[in-house]
Amino acid sequence: MSPDIASVFQQRFGQKPFVCASAPGRLEVLGNHTDYNEGFVMSAAVGQTTNVAMSPVEGSICTIHEKGRDCTIDLQEIDTPVKGDWRNYVKGLLVELRKRGKHFGAFNACLSSSVPLSAGMSSSAALEMAFSFALKTIYGIELSLPDWARVGQAVENKYLGLNSGLLDQFSSLYGKKDSLILCDFRTVEVLKTVAMPAGWTMVVANTMVKHNLVESDYNQRRVSCENALKTIQKKYPQVKALRDVDSAMLESCRDLMDLTDYRRALHVVGEDERVMQGVKLLESGDIRGFGALLFESHQSSRENFENSCPELDALVEIAHTLPGCAGARLSGGGFGGISIHLVESDKAEEYCENLKTAYQAMTGKTAETVICSIGDGARIVPVKED
């Protein structure tokens, strides 16, 4: 929590806020493209957070103060998003709450965030969940944590038209300091948290590259997964999703399906197996074994799912050569974006500098790096009394 968000609120609005709320960004640690195949994902809430101080006000005008500036939202004019405006996430949240019959009024708020934008750490989910926790407190809105996650997802799916799952919101809500979160996307729940051994941290390395045709590439991958599933179901009718398929079952169907569909399914089935293996390795304290799974995951992304790119491959290739790194892989949708690196904490700063230098030499491009602690999920932060 930004230590002075409440004092900024008091300076701007002349009184203490009714509530302060904080919500973290997230990282997909292991389990790539498994969510829409009803599979498993290991994720983490990061130490970087979005923070909101808020109080209710009369009328229909909401005032949000950020970086020394005010912007407003009129509750009578929230039905339509404005292209490129970050307030869409707040407006969409209000629209989705109204759809659920939840009642609320206007508010004054101060906003600050340490979650980097466009860095694959889901700054949008952090914003949604911080505002959710503030709003539920000042207006007594009662929803379960999974339902708050679905509200956030609906903001992106329905209000903004973005194709996203529940991982971002779930990770932001259920994060636990120094632990990874195991999510099941069939039952849509957090199965457990798994402690990370002390002395290790996550480094995010952003390629600063986004390739064209990402949306069509993503849709093609989904179609391939669906095609593979249909073929497998002819032999194994009990199978409902790729998460029900193990490697032996997939191999027994290999000759029955298109090669590309097979390779896409091989990645997803392998990822589900790596997630569950990763849980066991972490629970036994084998951080090196867990890191090896990250490298395996990236190799599968590159060879089977083909959602990597030369820049991501360069970052992971460099990771193999640098001291202090146990594993690395692309994180998120792929086709550009970020890689994550499991690094010894006391070597993280030097690692970042060496990684950026080598990446510049290999690609001619400049990477951005962020050292991420693993933090707690969304929470209400008490407003200090005088």
Short mmCIF file of C-alpha atoms in Angstrom, two decimals:
data_model
loop_
_atom_site.label_atom_id
_atom_site.label_comp_id
_atom_site.label_asym_id
_atom_site.label_seq_id
_atom_site.Cartn_x
_atom_site.Cartn_y
_atom_site.Cartn_z
CA MET A 1 0.00 0.00 0.00
CA SER A 2 1.27 3.43 -0.87
CA PRO A 3 1.97 4.89 2.58
CA ASP A 4 0.56 8.32 1.77
CA ILE A 5 -2.57 7.54 -0.29
CA ALA A 6 -4.77 8.48 2.69
CA SER A 7 -2.89 11.74 3.25
CA VAL A 8 -3.14 12.59 -0.46
CA PHE A 9 -6.89 12.02 -0.18
CA GLN A 10 -7.09 14.29 2.86
CA GLN A 11 -5.09 17.02 1.09
CA ARG A 12 -7.31 16.85 -1.99
CA PHE A 13 -10.74 16.37 -0.41
CA GLY A 14 -10.27 17.97 3.01
CA GLN A 15 -11.04 14.88 5.08
CA LYS A 16 -9.80 11.38 5.72
CA PRO A 17 -11.00 8.63 3.36
CA PHE A 18 -13.63 6.20 4.57
CA VAL A 19 -11.54 3.27 3.30
CA CYS A 20 -8.22 2.39 1.69
CA ALA A 21 -7.93 -0.72 -0.50
CA SER A 22 -5.01 -2.41 -2.21
CA ALA A 23 -4.83 -5.07 -4.94
CA PRO A 24 -1.77 -6.62 -6.62
CA GLY A 25 -0.83 -7.40 -10.18
CA ARG A 26 -0.08 -11.00 -11.07
CA LEU A 27 2.24 -13.34 -12.93
CA GLU A 28 1.37 -16.58 -14.74
CA VAL A 29 4.16 -18.80 -13.40
CA LEU A 30 3.31 -22.17 -14.98
CA GLY A 31 0.34 -23.43 -17.00
CA ASN A 32 0.22 -21.72 -20.38
CA HIS A 33 -3.05 -21.67 -22.38
CA THR A 34 -4.52 -24.23 -19.99
CA ASP A 35 -7.27 -22.01 -18.55
CA TYR A 36 -9.71 -22.28 -21.48
CA ASN A 37 -9.04 -26.03 -21.61
CA GLU A 38 -10.39 -26.35 -18.04
CA GLY A 39 -6.88 -27.01 -16.76
CA PHE A 40 -4.52 -25.90 -14.02
CA VAL A 41 -2.39 -22.79 -13.60
CA MET A 42 0.19 -21.74 -11.04
CA SER A 43 0.23 -17.99 -10.60
CA ALA A 44 1.44 -15.40 -8.14
CA ALA A 45 0.28 -12.05 -6.87
CA VAL A 46 3.18 -9.61 -7.05
CA GLY A 47 4.36 -7.10 -4.50
CA GLN A 48 3.46 -4.24 -6.86
CA THR A 49 -0.05 -2.97 -6.09
CA THR A 50 -2.79 -0.56 -7.10
CA ASN A 51 -4.10 1.46 -4.16
CA VAL A 52 -7.38 3.34 -3.76
CA ALA A 53 -8.58 5.67 -0.99
CA MET A 54 -12.32 6.34 -1.19
CA SER A 55 -15.31 7.99 0.49
CA PRO A 56 -18.98 8.13 -0.56
CA VAL A 57 -20.47 11.46 -1.75
CA GLU A 58 -23.92 12.73 -2.68
CA GLY A 59 -24.99 13.18 -6.30
CA SER A 60 -23.90 11.32 -9.43
CA ILE A 61 -20.38 12.69 -10.03
CA CYS A 62 -17.42 10.52 -8.99
CA THR A 63 -14.09 12.34 -8.73
CA ILE A 64 -10.86 10.35 -9.04
CA HIS A 65 -7.58 12.08 -8.18
CA GLU A 66 -4.42 10.56 -9.70
CA LYS A 67 -0.92 11.98 -10.19
CA GLY A 68 -2.02 15.45 -9.18
CA ARG A 69 -4.99 15.56 -11.55
CA ASP A 70 -8.72 15.07 -11.22
CA CYS A 71 -10.94 13.15 -13.59
CA THR A 72 -14.64 12.45 -13.21
CA ILE A 73 -17.21 9.75 -13.94
CA ASP A 74 -20.92 10.60 -14.12
CA LEU A 75 -22.98 7.65 -12.88
CA GLN A 76 -25.69 8.66 -15.36
CA GLU A 77 -23.26 8.26 -18.29
CA ILE A 78 -21.39 4.98 -17.76
CA ASP A 79 -23.05 2.65 -20.25
CA THR A 80 -20.61 3.23 -23.12
CA PRO A 81 -16.81 2.89 -22.96
CA VAL A 82 -14.59 5.59 -24.45
CA LYS A 83 -11.78 4.14 -26.54
CA GLY A 84 -8.39 4.32 -24.85
CA ASP A 85 -9.67 5.74 -21.54
CA TRP A 86 -8.48 3.91 -18.39
CA ARG A 87 -11.68 4.98 -16.63
CA ASN A 88 -13.45 2.33 -18.72
CA TYR A 89 -12.32 -0.26 -16.16
CA VAL A 90 -14.04 1.64 -13.36
CA LYS A 91 -17.13 2.43 -15.44
CA GLY A 92 -17.37 -1.20 -16.53
CA LEU A 93 -17.14 -2.31 -12.91
CA LEU A 94 -20.06 -0.05 -12.00
CA VAL A 95 -22.10 -1.27 -14.99
CA GLU A 96 -21.52 -4.92 -14.06
CA LEU A 97 -22.49 -4.29 -10.44
CA ARG A 98 -25.73 -2.65 -11.61
CA LYS A 99 -26.47 -5.67 -13.79
CA ARG A 100 -26.22 -7.80 -10.65
CA GLY A 101 -28.71 -5.59 -8.83
CA LYS A 102 -26.12 -4.04 -6.53
CA HIS A 103 -26.79 -0.51 -5.32
CA PHE A 104 -24.16 2.19 -4.92
CA GLY A 105 -23.74 5.93 -5.17
CA ALA A 106 -21.00 8.35 -6.16
CA PHE A 107 -17.57 8.59 -4.53
CA ASN A 108 -14.40 10.59 -4.22
CA ALA A 109 -11.21 8.58 -4.67
CA CYS A 110 -7.45 8.87 -4.86
CA LEU A 111 -5.56 6.34 -6.98
CA SER A 112 -1.91 5.27 -7.12
CA SER A 113 -0.23 2.23 -8.62
CA SER A 114 3.19 0.58 -8.73
CA VAL A 115 2.02 -2.13 -11.17
CA PRO A 116 3.79 -1.42 -14.47
CA LEU A 117 1.47 -0.82 -17.42
CA SER A 118 1.73 -3.13 -20.46
CA ALA A 119 4.21 -5.37 -18.65
CA GLY A 120 2.17 -8.58 -18.56
CA MET A 121 1.43 -8.15 -14.85
CA SER A 122 -2.27 -7.37 -15.25
CA SER A 123 -2.46 -3.79 -14.06
CA SER A 124 -6.10 -3.85 -15.21
CA ALA A 125 -7.13 -6.61 -12.76
CA ALA A 126 -5.29 -4.81 -9.95
CA LEU A 127 -7.28 -1.65 -10.74
CA GLU A 128 -10.58 -3.56 -10.92
CA MET A 129 -10.06 -5.41 -7.65
CA ALA A 130 -8.80 -2.38 -5.70
CA PHE A 131 -11.89 -0.40 -6.73
CA SER A 132 -14.07 -3.45 -5.99
CA PHE A 133 -12.82 -3.73 -2.42
CA ALA A 134 -13.23 0.01 -1.83
CA LEU A 135 -16.75 0.08 -3.28
CA LYS A 136 -17.91 -3.02 -1.39
CA THR A 137 -16.78 -1.38 1.84
CA ILE A 138 -18.35 2.05 1.44
CA TYR A 139 -21.63 0.74 -0.02
CA GLY A 140 -21.96 -2.65 1.70
CA ILE A 141 -21.91 -4.66 -1.53
CA GLU A 142 -21.90 -8.37 -0.74
CA LEU A 143 -20.38 -10.79 -3.26
CA SER A 144 -18.16 -13.85 -2.83
CA LEU A 145 -14.55 -13.59 -3.96
CA PRO A 146 -15.21 -15.78 -7.05
CA ASP A 147 -18.11 -13.52 -7.96
CA TRP A 148 -15.94 -10.40 -7.59
CA ALA A 149 -13.49 -12.11 -9.96
CA ARG A 150 -16.33 -12.71 -12.42
CA VAL A 151 -17.34 -9.05 -12.18
CA GLY A 152 -13.80 -8.07 -13.16
CA GLN A 153 -13.77 -10.59 -16.00
CA ALA A 154 -17.10 -9.26 -17.26
CA VAL A 155 -15.65 -5.74 -17.37
CA GLU A 156 -13.10 -6.99 -19.87
CA ASN A 157 -15.24 -9.54 -21.75
CA LYS A 158 -18.55 -7.70 -21.98
CA TYR A 159 -17.91 -4.01 -21.40
CA LEU A 160 -14.58 -3.78 -23.25
CA GLY A 161 -14.84 -6.79 -25.59
CA LEU A 162 -11.48 -8.27 -24.54
CA ASN A 163 -11.12 -12.07 -24.55
CA SER A 164 -9.72 -12.94 -21.12
CA GLY A 165 -10.16 -15.60 -18.48
CA LEU A 166 -10.37 -15.41 -14.70
CA LEU A 167 -6.69 -15.94 -13.90
CA ASP A 168 -5.85 -12.25 -13.50
CA GLN A 169 -8.65 -11.46 -11.06
CA PHE A 170 -8.26 -14.74 -9.16
CA SER A 171 -4.56 -14.15 -8.65
CA SER A 172 -5.15 -10.57 -7.52
CA LEU A 173 -7.79 -11.70 -5.01
CA TYR A 174 -6.28 -14.91 -3.65
CA GLY A 175 -2.58 -14.05 -3.62
CA LYS A 176 -0.56 -15.06 -0.56
CA LYS A 177 2.78 -13.55 0.33
CA ASP A 178 5.76 -15.71 -0.70
CA SER A 179 3.46 -18.39 -2.13
CA LEU A 180 2.19 -19.49 -5.53
CA ILE A 181 -1.51 -20.10 -6.18
CA LEU A 182 -2.81 -23.31 -7.75
CA CYS A 183 -5.99 -22.54 -9.74
CA ASP A 184 -8.42 -25.09 -11.18
CA PHE A 185 -10.28 -23.67 -14.17
CA ARG A 186 -12.90 -26.40 -14.35
CA THR A 187 -14.28 -25.73 -10.90
CA VAL A 188 -13.00 -22.13 -11.07
CA GLU A 189 -11.41 -22.17 -7.63
CA VAL A 190 -8.08 -21.91 -5.88
CA LEU A 191 -7.09 -25.42 -4.79
CA LYS A 192 -4.16 -24.44 -2.59
CA THR A 193 -1.24 -22.12 -2.09
CA VAL A 194 2.30 -23.45 -2.30
CA ALA A 195 5.16 -21.75 -0.47
CA MET A 196 8.16 -20.52 -2.44
CA PRO A 197 11.52 -21.33 -0.84
CA ALA A 198 13.19 -18.29 0.72
CA GLY A 199 15.94 -16.53 -1.19
CA TRP A 200 14.32 -16.60 -4.63
CA THR A 201 12.49 -13.94 -6.59
CA MET A 202 10.79 -13.48 -9.96
CA VAL A 203 12.32 -11.18 -12.55
CA VAL A 204 9.99 -10.02 -15.32
CA ALA A 205 11.75 -9.23 -18.60
CA ASN A 206 9.64 -7.43 -21.18
CA THR A 207 10.70 -7.91 -24.81
CA MET A 208 8.97 -4.61 -25.65
CA VAL A 209 7.66 -6.44 -28.72
CA LYS A 210 4.08 -7.17 -29.73
CA HIS A 211 3.71 -9.04 -32.99
CA ASN A 212 0.84 -8.63 -35.45
CA LEU A 213 -2.04 -11.09 -35.81
CA VAL A 214 -1.96 -11.97 -32.12
CA GLU A 215 -5.76 -12.21 -31.88
CA SER A 216 -6.08 -14.48 -34.92
CA ASP A 217 -3.11 -16.57 -33.73
CA TYR A 218 -4.75 -16.93 -30.32
CA ASN A 219 -8.07 -17.95 -31.87
CA GLN A 220 -6.32 -20.48 -34.11
CA ARG A 221 -4.73 -22.08 -31.05
CA ARG A 222 -8.12 -22.40 -29.39
CA VAL A 223 -9.61 -24.00 -32.49
CA SER A 224 -6.72 -26.49 -32.67
CA CYS A 225 -7.28 -27.45 -29.04
CA GLU A 226 -10.99 -27.97 -29.76
CA ASN A 227 -10.20 -30.06 -32.83
CA ALA A 228 -7.81 -32.27 -30.87
CA LEU A 229 -10.39 -32.72 -28.13
CA LYS A 230 -13.06 -33.84 -30.59
CA THR A 231 -10.70 -36.45 -32.03
CA ILE A 232 -9.72 -37.76 -28.60
CA GLN A 233 -13.38 -37.97 -27.54
CA LYS A 234 -14.07 -40.45 -30.35
CA LYS A 235 -11.74 -42.92 -28.62
CA TYR A 236 -12.25 -41.71 -25.05
CA PRO A 237 -15.85 -40.45 -24.80
CA GLN A 238 -15.48 -39.79 -21.07
CA VAL A 239 -13.07 -36.93 -21.80
CA LYS A 240 -14.70 -33.51 -21.39
CA ALA A 241 -11.68 -31.22 -21.89
CA LEU A 242 -7.95 -31.49 -22.57
CA ARG A 243 -7.39 -31.36 -18.82
CA ASP A 244 -8.80 -34.94 -18.69
CA VAL A 245 -6.16 -36.19 -21.16
CA ASP A 246 -2.78 -37.58 -20.10
CA SER A 247 0.26 -38.02 -22.31
CA ALA A 248 -0.42 -41.72 -22.95
CA MET A 249 -3.99 -41.05 -24.10
CA LEU A 250 -2.84 -38.27 -26.40
CA GLU A 251 -0.13 -40.47 -27.95
CA SER A 252 -2.68 -43.20 -28.61
CA CYS A 253 -4.67 -40.69 -30.69
CA ARG A 254 -1.73 -39.07 -32.45
CA ASP A 255 -2.24 -40.81 -35.79
CA LEU A 256 -5.93 -39.91 -35.79
CA MET A 257 -5.46 -36.13 -35.78
CA ASP A 258 -3.88 -33.33 -37.73
CA LEU A 259 -0.21 -32.86 -36.77
CA THR A 260 -0.68 -29.21 -35.82
CA ASP A 261 -3.66 -30.04 -33.63
CA TYR A 262 -1.61 -32.80 -31.97
CA ARG A 263 1.26 -30.44 -31.19
CA ARG A 264 -1.09 -27.81 -29.72
CA ALA A 265 -2.69 -30.46 -27.51
CA LEU A 266 0.74 -31.81 -26.56
CA HIS A 267 1.62 -28.40 -25.15
CA VAL A 268 -1.58 -28.07 -23.12
CA VAL A 269 -1.51 -31.62 -21.77
CA GLY A 270 2.17 -31.19 -20.92
CA GLU A 271 1.51 -27.89 -19.16
CA ASP A 272 -1.18 -29.41 -16.93
CA GLU A 273 1.23 -32.20 -16.01
CA ARG A 274 4.05 -29.70 -15.36
CA VAL A 275 1.82 -27.65 -13.06
CA MET A 276 0.99 -30.64 -10.88
CA GLN A 277 4.61 -31.81 -10.92
CA GLY A 278 5.68 -28.28 -10.00
CA VAL A 279 3.46 -28.31 -6.92
CA LYS A 280 5.17 -31.49 -5.69
CA LEU A 281 8.64 -30.13 -6.36
CA LEU A 282 7.99 -26.90 -4.48
CA GLU A 283 6.41 -28.75 -1.57
CA SER A 284 9.59 -30.84 -1.33
CA GLY A 285 11.78 -27.72 -1.57
CA ASP A 286 13.29 -28.62 -4.96
CA ILE A 287 13.53 -25.14 -6.47
CA ARG A 288 16.02 -26.25 -9.14
CA GLY A 289 13.67 -28.98 -10.29
CA PHE A 290 10.85 -26.45 -10.41
CA GLY A 291 13.00 -24.08 -12.45
CA ALA A 292 13.73 -26.87 -14.94
CA LEU A 293 9.96 -27.11 -15.53
CA LEU A 294 9.92 -23.43 -16.51
CA PHE A 295 12.58 -24.10 -19.14
CA GLU A 296 10.61 -27.16 -20.37
CA SER A 297 7.46 -25.06 -20.57
CA HIS A 298 9.14 -22.49 -22.76
CA GLN A 299 10.57 -25.16 -25.05
CA SER A 300 7.06 -26.56 -25.51
CA SER A 301 5.71 -23.07 -26.24
CA ARG A 302 8.38 -22.60 -28.87
CA GLU A 303 8.15 -26.02 -30.53
CA ASN A 304 4.58 -27.23 -29.95
CA PHE A 305 2.30 -24.25 -29.35
CA GLU A 306 4.40 -21.84 -31.43
CA ASN A 307 3.39 -18.84 -29.35
CA SER A 308 6.91 -17.68 -28.68
CA CYS A 309 8.97 -15.29 -30.84
CA PRO A 310 12.69 -14.68 -31.47
CA GLU A 311 12.89 -12.03 -28.75
CA LEU A 312 11.32 -14.26 -26.08
CA ASP A 313 13.55 -17.14 -27.17
CA ALA A 314 16.58 -14.86 -26.83
CA LEU A 315 15.68 -13.93 -23.24
CA VAL A 316 15.22 -17.56 -22.23
CA GLU A 317 18.39 -18.62 -24.06
CA ILE A 318 20.34 -15.95 -22.15
CA ALA A 319 18.77 -17.15 -18.89
CA HIS A 320 20.43 -20.55 -19.38
CA THR A 321 23.84 -18.86 -19.30
CA LEU A 322 23.55 -16.42 -16.38
CA PRO A 323 24.46 -17.28 -12.77
CA GLY A 324 21.63 -17.41 -10.27
CA CYS A 325 18.81 -18.40 -12.63
CA ALA A 326 16.93 -21.66 -12.04
CA GLY A 327 14.45 -21.34 -14.92
CA ALA A 328 12.69 -19.01 -17.33
CA ARG A 329 9.76 -19.05 -19.75
CA LEU A 330 7.37 -16.83 -21.62
CA SER A 331 4.39 -15.80 -19.51
CA GLY A 332 0.90 -15.01 -20.71
CA GLY A 333 -0.44 -15.27 -24.23
CA GLY A 334 2.93 -15.11 -25.94
CA PHE A 335 3.71 -13.79 -29.44
CA GLY A 336 5.82 -11.12 -27.72
CA GLY A 337 5.31 -9.64 -24.29
CA ILE A 338 7.14 -10.90 -21.23
CA SER A 339 9.28 -13.71 -19.89
CA ILE A 340 9.65 -14.59 -16.22
CA HIS A 341 12.93 -15.66 -14.62
CA LEU A 342 13.32 -17.50 -11.31
CA VAL A 343 16.41 -15.91 -9.81
CA GLU A 344 18.35 -15.97 -6.53
CA SER A 345 17.26 -12.82 -4.71
CA ASP A 346 20.76 -11.55 -3.91
CA LYS A 347 21.74 -11.79 -7.57
CA ALA A 348 18.57 -10.27 -9.05
CA GLU A 349 19.84 -6.74 -9.73
CA GLU A 350 23.04 -7.93 -11.38
CA TYR A 351 21.01 -10.52 -13.29
CA CYS A 352 18.75 -7.82 -14.71
CA GLU A 353 21.68 -5.76 -15.95
CA ASN A 354 23.42 -8.75 -17.54
CA LEU A 355 20.17 -9.90 -19.14
CA LYS A 356 19.47 -6.48 -20.68
CA THR A 357 23.04 -6.18 -21.98
CA ALA A 358 22.99 -9.61 -23.61
CA TYR A 359 19.50 -9.05 -25.05
CA GLN A 360 20.62 -5.77 -26.63
CA ALA A 361 23.61 -7.53 -28.17
CA MET A 362 21.54 -10.43 -29.52
CA THR A 363 18.51 -8.54 -30.83
CA GLY A 364 19.42 -4.86 -31.04
CA LYS A 365 16.40 -4.17 -28.81
CA THR A 366 16.12 -2.82 -25.26
CA ALA A 367 14.34 -4.98 -22.69
CA GLU A 368 12.70 -3.66 -19.53
CA THR A 369 13.08 -5.64 -16.31
CA VAL A 370 11.12 -5.62 -13.05
CA ILE A 371 12.11 -7.46 -9.87
CA CYS A 372 8.92 -8.86 -8.34
CA SER A 373 8.37 -10.02 -4.80
CA ILE A 374 5.39 -12.33 -4.27
CA GLY A 375 2.71 -10.48 -2.35
CA ASP A 376 -0.66 -10.83 -0.69
CA GLY A 377 -3.99 -10.57 -2.47
CA ALA A 378 -6.49 -7.70 -2.43
CA ARG A 379 -7.22 -6.29 1.01
CA ILE A 380 -8.67 -3.44 2.99
CA VAL A 381 -6.01 -1.33 4.69
CA PRO A 382 -7.05 0.43 7.92
CA VAL A 383 -7.10 4.20 7.81
CA LYS A 384 -4.84 5.43 10.59
CA GLU A 385 -6.42 7.48 13.36
CA ASP A 386 -4.82 10.74 14.41
#
